[in-house]
Coordinates of C-alpha atoms in Angstrom, one line a residue:
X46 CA 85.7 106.9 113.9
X47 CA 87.1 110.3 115.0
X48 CA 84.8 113.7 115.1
X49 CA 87.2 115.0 112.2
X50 CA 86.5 112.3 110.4
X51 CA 82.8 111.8 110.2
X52 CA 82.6 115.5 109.4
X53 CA 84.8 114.8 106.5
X54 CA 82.0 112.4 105.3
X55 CA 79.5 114.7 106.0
X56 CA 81.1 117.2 103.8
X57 CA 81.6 114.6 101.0
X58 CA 77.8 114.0 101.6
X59 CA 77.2 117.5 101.2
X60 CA 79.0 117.6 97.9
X61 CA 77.2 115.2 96.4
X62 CA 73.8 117.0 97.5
X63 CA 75.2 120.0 95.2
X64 CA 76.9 117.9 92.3
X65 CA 72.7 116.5 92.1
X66 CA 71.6 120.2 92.0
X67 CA 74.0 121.0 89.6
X68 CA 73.4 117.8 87.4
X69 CA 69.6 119.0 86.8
X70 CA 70.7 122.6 86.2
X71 CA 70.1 123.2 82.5
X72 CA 72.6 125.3 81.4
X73 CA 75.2 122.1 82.8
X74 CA 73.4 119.9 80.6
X75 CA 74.1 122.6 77.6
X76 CA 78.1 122.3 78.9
X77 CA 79.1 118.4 77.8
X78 CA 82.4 118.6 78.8
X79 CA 81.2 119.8 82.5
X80 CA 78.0 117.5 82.7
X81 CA 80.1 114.3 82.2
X82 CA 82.3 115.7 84.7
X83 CA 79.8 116.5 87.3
X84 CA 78.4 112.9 86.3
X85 CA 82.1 111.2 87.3
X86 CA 81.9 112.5 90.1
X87 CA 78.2 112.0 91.5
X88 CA 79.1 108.6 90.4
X89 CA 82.1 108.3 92.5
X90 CA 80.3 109.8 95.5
X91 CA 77.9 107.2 95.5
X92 CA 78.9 104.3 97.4
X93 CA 79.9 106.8 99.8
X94 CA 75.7 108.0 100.0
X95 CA 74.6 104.5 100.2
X96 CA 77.0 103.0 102.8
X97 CA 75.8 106.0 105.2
X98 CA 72.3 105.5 104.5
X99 CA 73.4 101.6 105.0
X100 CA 74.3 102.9 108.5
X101 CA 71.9 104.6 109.5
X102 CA 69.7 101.7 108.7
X103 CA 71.9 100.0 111.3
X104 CA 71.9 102.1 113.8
X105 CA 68.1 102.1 113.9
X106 CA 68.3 98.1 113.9
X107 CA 70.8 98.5 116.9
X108 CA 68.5 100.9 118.7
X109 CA 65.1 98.6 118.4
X110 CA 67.4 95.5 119.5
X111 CA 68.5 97.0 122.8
X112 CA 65.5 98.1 123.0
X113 CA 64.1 94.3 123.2
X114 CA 66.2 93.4 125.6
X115 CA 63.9 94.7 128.6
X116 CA 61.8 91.9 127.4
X117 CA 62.9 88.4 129.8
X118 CA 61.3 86.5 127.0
X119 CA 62.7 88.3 123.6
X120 CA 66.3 89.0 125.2
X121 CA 68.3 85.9 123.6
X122 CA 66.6 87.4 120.4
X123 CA 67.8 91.1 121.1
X124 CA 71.2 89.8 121.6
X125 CA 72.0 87.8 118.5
X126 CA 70.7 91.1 116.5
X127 CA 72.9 93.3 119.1
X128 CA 75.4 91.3 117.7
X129 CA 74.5 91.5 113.5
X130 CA 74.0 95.0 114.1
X131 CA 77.1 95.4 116.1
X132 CA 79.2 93.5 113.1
X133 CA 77.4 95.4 110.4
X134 CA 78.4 98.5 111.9
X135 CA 82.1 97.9 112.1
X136 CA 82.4 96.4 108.7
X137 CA 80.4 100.2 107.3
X138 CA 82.7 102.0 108.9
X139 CA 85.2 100.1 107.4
X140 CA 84.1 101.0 103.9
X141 CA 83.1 104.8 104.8
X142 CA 86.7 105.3 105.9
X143 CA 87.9 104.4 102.4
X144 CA 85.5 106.6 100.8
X145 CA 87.8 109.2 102.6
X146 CA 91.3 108.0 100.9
X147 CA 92.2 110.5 97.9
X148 CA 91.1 108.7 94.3
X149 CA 93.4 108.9 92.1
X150 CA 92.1 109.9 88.7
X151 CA 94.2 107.3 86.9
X152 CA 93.2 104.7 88.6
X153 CA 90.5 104.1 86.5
X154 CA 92.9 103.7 83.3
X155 CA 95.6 102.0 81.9
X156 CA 99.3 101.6 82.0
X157 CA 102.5 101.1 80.5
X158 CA 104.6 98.4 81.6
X159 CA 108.2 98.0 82.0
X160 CA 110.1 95.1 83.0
X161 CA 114.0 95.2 82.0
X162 CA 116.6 92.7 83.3
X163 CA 118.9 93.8 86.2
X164 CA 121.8 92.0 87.8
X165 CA 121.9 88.6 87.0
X166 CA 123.2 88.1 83.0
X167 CA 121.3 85.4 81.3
X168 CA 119.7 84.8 84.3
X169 CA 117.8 88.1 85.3
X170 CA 116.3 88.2 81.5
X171 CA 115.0 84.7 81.8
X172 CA 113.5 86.3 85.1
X173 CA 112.6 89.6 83.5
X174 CA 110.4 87.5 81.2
X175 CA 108.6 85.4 83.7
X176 CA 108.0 88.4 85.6
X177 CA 106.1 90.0 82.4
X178 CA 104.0 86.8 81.7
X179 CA 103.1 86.9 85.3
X180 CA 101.2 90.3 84.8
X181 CA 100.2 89.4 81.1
X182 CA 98.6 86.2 83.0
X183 CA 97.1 88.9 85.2
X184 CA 95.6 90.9 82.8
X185 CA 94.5 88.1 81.2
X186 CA 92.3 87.0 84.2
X187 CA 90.8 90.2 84.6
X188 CA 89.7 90.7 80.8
X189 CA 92.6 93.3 80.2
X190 CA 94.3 94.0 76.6
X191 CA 97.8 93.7 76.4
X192 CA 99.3 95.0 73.7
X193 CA 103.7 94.9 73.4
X194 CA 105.5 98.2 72.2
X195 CA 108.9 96.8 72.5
X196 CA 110.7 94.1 73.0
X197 CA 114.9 93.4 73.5
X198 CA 114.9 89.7 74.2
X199 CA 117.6 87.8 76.5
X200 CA 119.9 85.4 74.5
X201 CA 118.9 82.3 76.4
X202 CA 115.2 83.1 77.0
X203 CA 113.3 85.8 78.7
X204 CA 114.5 89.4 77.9
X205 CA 116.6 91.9 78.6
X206 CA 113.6 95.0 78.3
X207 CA 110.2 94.3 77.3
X208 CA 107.8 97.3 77.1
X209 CA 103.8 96.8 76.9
X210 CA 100.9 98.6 77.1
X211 CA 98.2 97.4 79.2
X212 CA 94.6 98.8 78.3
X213 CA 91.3 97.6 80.9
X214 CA 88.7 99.0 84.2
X215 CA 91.2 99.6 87.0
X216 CA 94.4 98.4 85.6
X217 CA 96.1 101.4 87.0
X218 CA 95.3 101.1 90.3
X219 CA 95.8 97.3 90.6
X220 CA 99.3 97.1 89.4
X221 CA 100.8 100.7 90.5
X222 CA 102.4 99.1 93.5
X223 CA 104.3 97.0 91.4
X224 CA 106.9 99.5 90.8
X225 CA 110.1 98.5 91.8
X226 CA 113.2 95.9 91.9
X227 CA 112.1 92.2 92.3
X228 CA 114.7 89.5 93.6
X229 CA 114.7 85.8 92.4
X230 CA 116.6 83.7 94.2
X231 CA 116.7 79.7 92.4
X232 CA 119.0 77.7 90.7
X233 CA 119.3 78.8 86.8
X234 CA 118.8 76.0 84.4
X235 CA 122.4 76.8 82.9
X236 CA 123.9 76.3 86.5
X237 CA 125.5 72.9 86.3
X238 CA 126.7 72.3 90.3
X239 CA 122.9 73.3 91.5
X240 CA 124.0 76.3 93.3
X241 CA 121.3 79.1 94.3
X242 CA 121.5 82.2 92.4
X243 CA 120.3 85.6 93.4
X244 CA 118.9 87.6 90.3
X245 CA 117.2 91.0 89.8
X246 CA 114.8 92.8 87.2
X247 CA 113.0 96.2 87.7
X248 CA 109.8 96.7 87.1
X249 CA 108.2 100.2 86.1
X250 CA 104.2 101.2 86.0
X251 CA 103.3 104.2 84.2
X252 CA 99.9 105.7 83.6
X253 CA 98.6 105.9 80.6
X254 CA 96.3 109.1 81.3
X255 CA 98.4 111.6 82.6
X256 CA 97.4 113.5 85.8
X257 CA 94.9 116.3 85.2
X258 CA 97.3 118.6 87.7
X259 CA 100.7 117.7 85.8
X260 CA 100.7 119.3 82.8
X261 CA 104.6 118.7 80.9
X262 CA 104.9 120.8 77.8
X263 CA 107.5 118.8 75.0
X264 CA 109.8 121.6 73.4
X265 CA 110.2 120.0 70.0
X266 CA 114.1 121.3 70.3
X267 CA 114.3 119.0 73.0
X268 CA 113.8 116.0 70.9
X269 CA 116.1 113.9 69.1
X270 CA 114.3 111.5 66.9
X271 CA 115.8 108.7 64.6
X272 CA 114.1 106.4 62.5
X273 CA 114.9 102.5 62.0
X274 CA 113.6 99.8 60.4
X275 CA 111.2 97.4 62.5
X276 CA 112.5 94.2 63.6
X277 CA 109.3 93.0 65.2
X278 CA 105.4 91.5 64.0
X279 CA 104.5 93.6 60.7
X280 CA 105.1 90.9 58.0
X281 CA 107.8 91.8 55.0
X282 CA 107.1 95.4 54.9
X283 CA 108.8 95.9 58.4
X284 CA 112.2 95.2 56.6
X285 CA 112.1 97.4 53.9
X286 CA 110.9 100.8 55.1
X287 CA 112.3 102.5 58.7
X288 CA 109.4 103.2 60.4
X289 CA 110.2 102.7 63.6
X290 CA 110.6 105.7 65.5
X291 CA 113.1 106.5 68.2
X292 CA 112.6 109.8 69.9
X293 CA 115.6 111.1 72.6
X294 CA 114.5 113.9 75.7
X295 CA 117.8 115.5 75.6
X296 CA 117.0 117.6 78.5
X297 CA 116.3 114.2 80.9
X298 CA 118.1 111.5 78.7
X299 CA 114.7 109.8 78.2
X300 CA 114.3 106.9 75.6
X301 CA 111.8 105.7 74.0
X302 CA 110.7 103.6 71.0
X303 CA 108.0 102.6 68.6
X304 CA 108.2 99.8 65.7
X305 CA 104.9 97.9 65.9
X306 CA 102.8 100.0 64.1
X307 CA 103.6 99.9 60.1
X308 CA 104.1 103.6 59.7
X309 CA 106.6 106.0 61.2
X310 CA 103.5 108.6 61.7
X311 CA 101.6 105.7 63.7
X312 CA 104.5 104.9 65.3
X313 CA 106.1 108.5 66.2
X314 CA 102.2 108.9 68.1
X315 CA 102.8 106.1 70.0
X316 CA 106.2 107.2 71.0
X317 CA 105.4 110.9 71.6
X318 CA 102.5 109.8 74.6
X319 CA 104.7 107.2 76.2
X320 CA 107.1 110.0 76.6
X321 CA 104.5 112.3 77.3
X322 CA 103.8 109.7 80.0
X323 CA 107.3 108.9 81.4
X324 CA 107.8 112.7 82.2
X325 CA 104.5 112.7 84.2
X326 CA 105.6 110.0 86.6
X327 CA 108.8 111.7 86.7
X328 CA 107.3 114.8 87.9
X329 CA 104.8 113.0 90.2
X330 CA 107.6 111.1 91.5
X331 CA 110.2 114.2 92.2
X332 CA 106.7 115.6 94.2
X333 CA 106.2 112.5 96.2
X334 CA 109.4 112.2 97.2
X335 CA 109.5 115.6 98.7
X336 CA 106.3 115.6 100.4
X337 CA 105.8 111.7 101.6
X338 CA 109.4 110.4 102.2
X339 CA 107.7 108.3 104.9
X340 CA 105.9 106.2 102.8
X341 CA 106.4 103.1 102.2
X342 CA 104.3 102.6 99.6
X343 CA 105.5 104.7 96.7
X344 CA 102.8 105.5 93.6
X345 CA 103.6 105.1 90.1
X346 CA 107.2 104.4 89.1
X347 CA 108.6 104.9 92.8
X348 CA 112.1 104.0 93.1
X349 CA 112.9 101.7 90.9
X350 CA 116.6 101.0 92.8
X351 CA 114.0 99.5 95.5
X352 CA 113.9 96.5 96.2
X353 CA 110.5 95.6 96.8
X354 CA 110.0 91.8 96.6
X355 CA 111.9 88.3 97.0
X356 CA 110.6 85.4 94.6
X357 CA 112.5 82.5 96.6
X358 CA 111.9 79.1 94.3
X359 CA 113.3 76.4 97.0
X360 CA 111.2 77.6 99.5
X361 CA 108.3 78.3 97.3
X362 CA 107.6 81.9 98.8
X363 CA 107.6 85.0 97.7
X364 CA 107.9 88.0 99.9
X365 CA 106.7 91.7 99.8
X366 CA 109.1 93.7 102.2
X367 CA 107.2 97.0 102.6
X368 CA 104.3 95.2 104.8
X369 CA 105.4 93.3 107.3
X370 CA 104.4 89.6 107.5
X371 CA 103.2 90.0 104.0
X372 CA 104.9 86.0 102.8
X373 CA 103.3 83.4 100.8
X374 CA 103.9 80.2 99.9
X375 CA 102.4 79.9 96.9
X376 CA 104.8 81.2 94.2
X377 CA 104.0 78.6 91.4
X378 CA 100.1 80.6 91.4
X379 CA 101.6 84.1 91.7
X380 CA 103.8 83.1 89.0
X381 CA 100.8 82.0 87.0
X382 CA 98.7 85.6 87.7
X383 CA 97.4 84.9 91.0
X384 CA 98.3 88.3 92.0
X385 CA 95.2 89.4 94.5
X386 CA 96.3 88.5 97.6
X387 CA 99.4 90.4 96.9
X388 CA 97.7 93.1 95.6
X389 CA 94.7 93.3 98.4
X390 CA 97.0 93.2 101.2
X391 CA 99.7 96.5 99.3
X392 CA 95.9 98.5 98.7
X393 CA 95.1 97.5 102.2
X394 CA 98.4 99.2 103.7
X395 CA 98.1 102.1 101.3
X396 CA 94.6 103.0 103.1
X397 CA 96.0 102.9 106.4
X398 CA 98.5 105.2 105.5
X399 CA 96.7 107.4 104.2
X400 CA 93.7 107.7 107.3
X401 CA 96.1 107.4 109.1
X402 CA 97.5 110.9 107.6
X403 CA 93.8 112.4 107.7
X404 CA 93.3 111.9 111.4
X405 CA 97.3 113.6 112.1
X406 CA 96.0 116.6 109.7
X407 CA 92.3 116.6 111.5

């Protein structure tokens, strides 16, 4: 670890020192608003105490084993816990560099989901839809609520846009990679002659919180809104009344829609914080693009015209091409949720980037 890093720690350390301070401070404790605040963040700082203390508890184990090894007797000893010690110490460092990556706030929170068919017909929908039980599955594993918004289905299966809300610990920052245009390449079930068809459907991850820094102000002239009547789960009373709620951002040509709630002031909520959303991660986007145009990891919604992944059914494999060597051969499981490995290796590469970018600005 570089001299500009370790003092970055050291001033992270320090910062938790004077969150503490401020924590038993009792006119904090009269502010709630700033106390839980303060609290967040003394939590968050946390691992980052205890994996230095963790350190330094393993440096001093280092220290007394090379110490032993002036001993004839006690040096076979001294070198198996040279070598614990040794371990230990690269795999704290390991975790004391992330404590130096940026935290996104969202990360913490939820998302909305947005998987429409792309090229492809009948094809890319059918797609589109296995690509959205994939990360229902997913949520699913990890005790997640999904709840759908919308839905257009395809004619023969799948569909062509399905929009969902996805409500759990961390959902944000497992699935904001996702972002992006995914490839299938198999042989459709309405393809008579068996040949290998190449389809596409893009996927979109929104945050539900919006970024503390990005504040977007909605102009209510700036909104077209038209009502409908529901079409989806509600029972009988979704055909007679028009609750559903489309609302138009005439400045950006933003869409959005709400029919799953059974009244049009429900429903108009819904609609008014998805776009309240959507133009977040627009702005967030237009930023990153300016300011990171090397990454290859791109936050959020990214761009969507990317294409990020190849789901290859002959082979079995599926393929993430913004790390390289990043291939499996296990797409019936991915299919099914399995999404870690996938996930683990894009957070993995997203680190590096970015310590990579804190020893360049040290």
């Amino acid at each position: 670890m570089t001299p500009a890093l370790r003092r970055k720690l050291e001033a992270l350390l320090e910062r938790r020192e004077e969150v503490e301070r401020l924590l038993a401070d009792p006119t904090v404790a009269a502010d709630p608003a700033r106390f839980r605040a303060l609290s967040r963040e003394f939590s968050s700082l946390q691992p980052l105490a205890d994996a230095l203390a963790a350190e330094a508890r393993a440096r001093a184990d280092l220290e007394a084993a090379q110490a032993l090894r002036d001993d004839p007797e006690l040096r076979a000893l001294a070198d198996d816990e040279i070598a614990a010690a040794s371990a230990r110490l690269a795999q704290l460092e390991g975790e004391l560099l992330a404590q130096l990556v940026p935290k996104d706030a969202r990360d913490d929170g939820g998302l909305y989901l947005e998987v429409r068919a792309g090229t492809g017909g009948d094809e890319a929908a059918i797609f589109a839809g296995d690509l959205f039980r994939m990360y229902a599955r997913y949520a699913e594993r990890q005790g997640w609520r999904v709840e759908v918004e919308s839905a257009n289905p395809g004619e023969h299966g799948g569909y062509k846009e399905i929009i969902a809300r996805i409500e759990g610990e961390g959902a944000y920052a497992r699935l904001k990679y996702e972002s992006g245009t995914h490839r299938v390449q198999r042989v459709p079930a309405t393809e008579s002659q068996g040949r290998i068809h190449t389809s596409a459907a893009t996927v979109a991850i929104i945050a539900l919180e919006p970024d503390a820094d990005t504040t977007i102000s909605l102009n209510p002239a700036d909104l077209k809104v038209d009502t409908f009547r529901s079409s989806g789960a509600g029972g009988q009373h979704v055909n007679k009344t028009e609750s559903a709620i489309r609302i138009t951002h005439l400045p950006t040509g933003l869409v959005v829609e709400s029919q799953t709630e059974r009244s049009q002031h429900a429903n108009r909520d819904k609609a008014m914080k998805r776009l309240q959303a959507m133009l977040v991660e627009a702005e967030l986007e237009k930023r990153a693009a300016a300011t990171a145009a090397d990454r290859k990891l791109q936050v959020g919604s990214g761009d969507r015209s990317q294409r990020i992944r190849t789901y290859n059914f002959p082979q079995g494999r599926i393929t993430d091409h913004r790390v390289e060597g990043l291939t499996l051969y296990d797409l019936p499981n991915v299919l099914d949720g399995a999404l870690d490995p996938l996930i683990d290796r894009l957070r993995q590469e997203r680190q590096a980037e970015e310590l990579a970018r804190l020893a360049r600005e040290a």
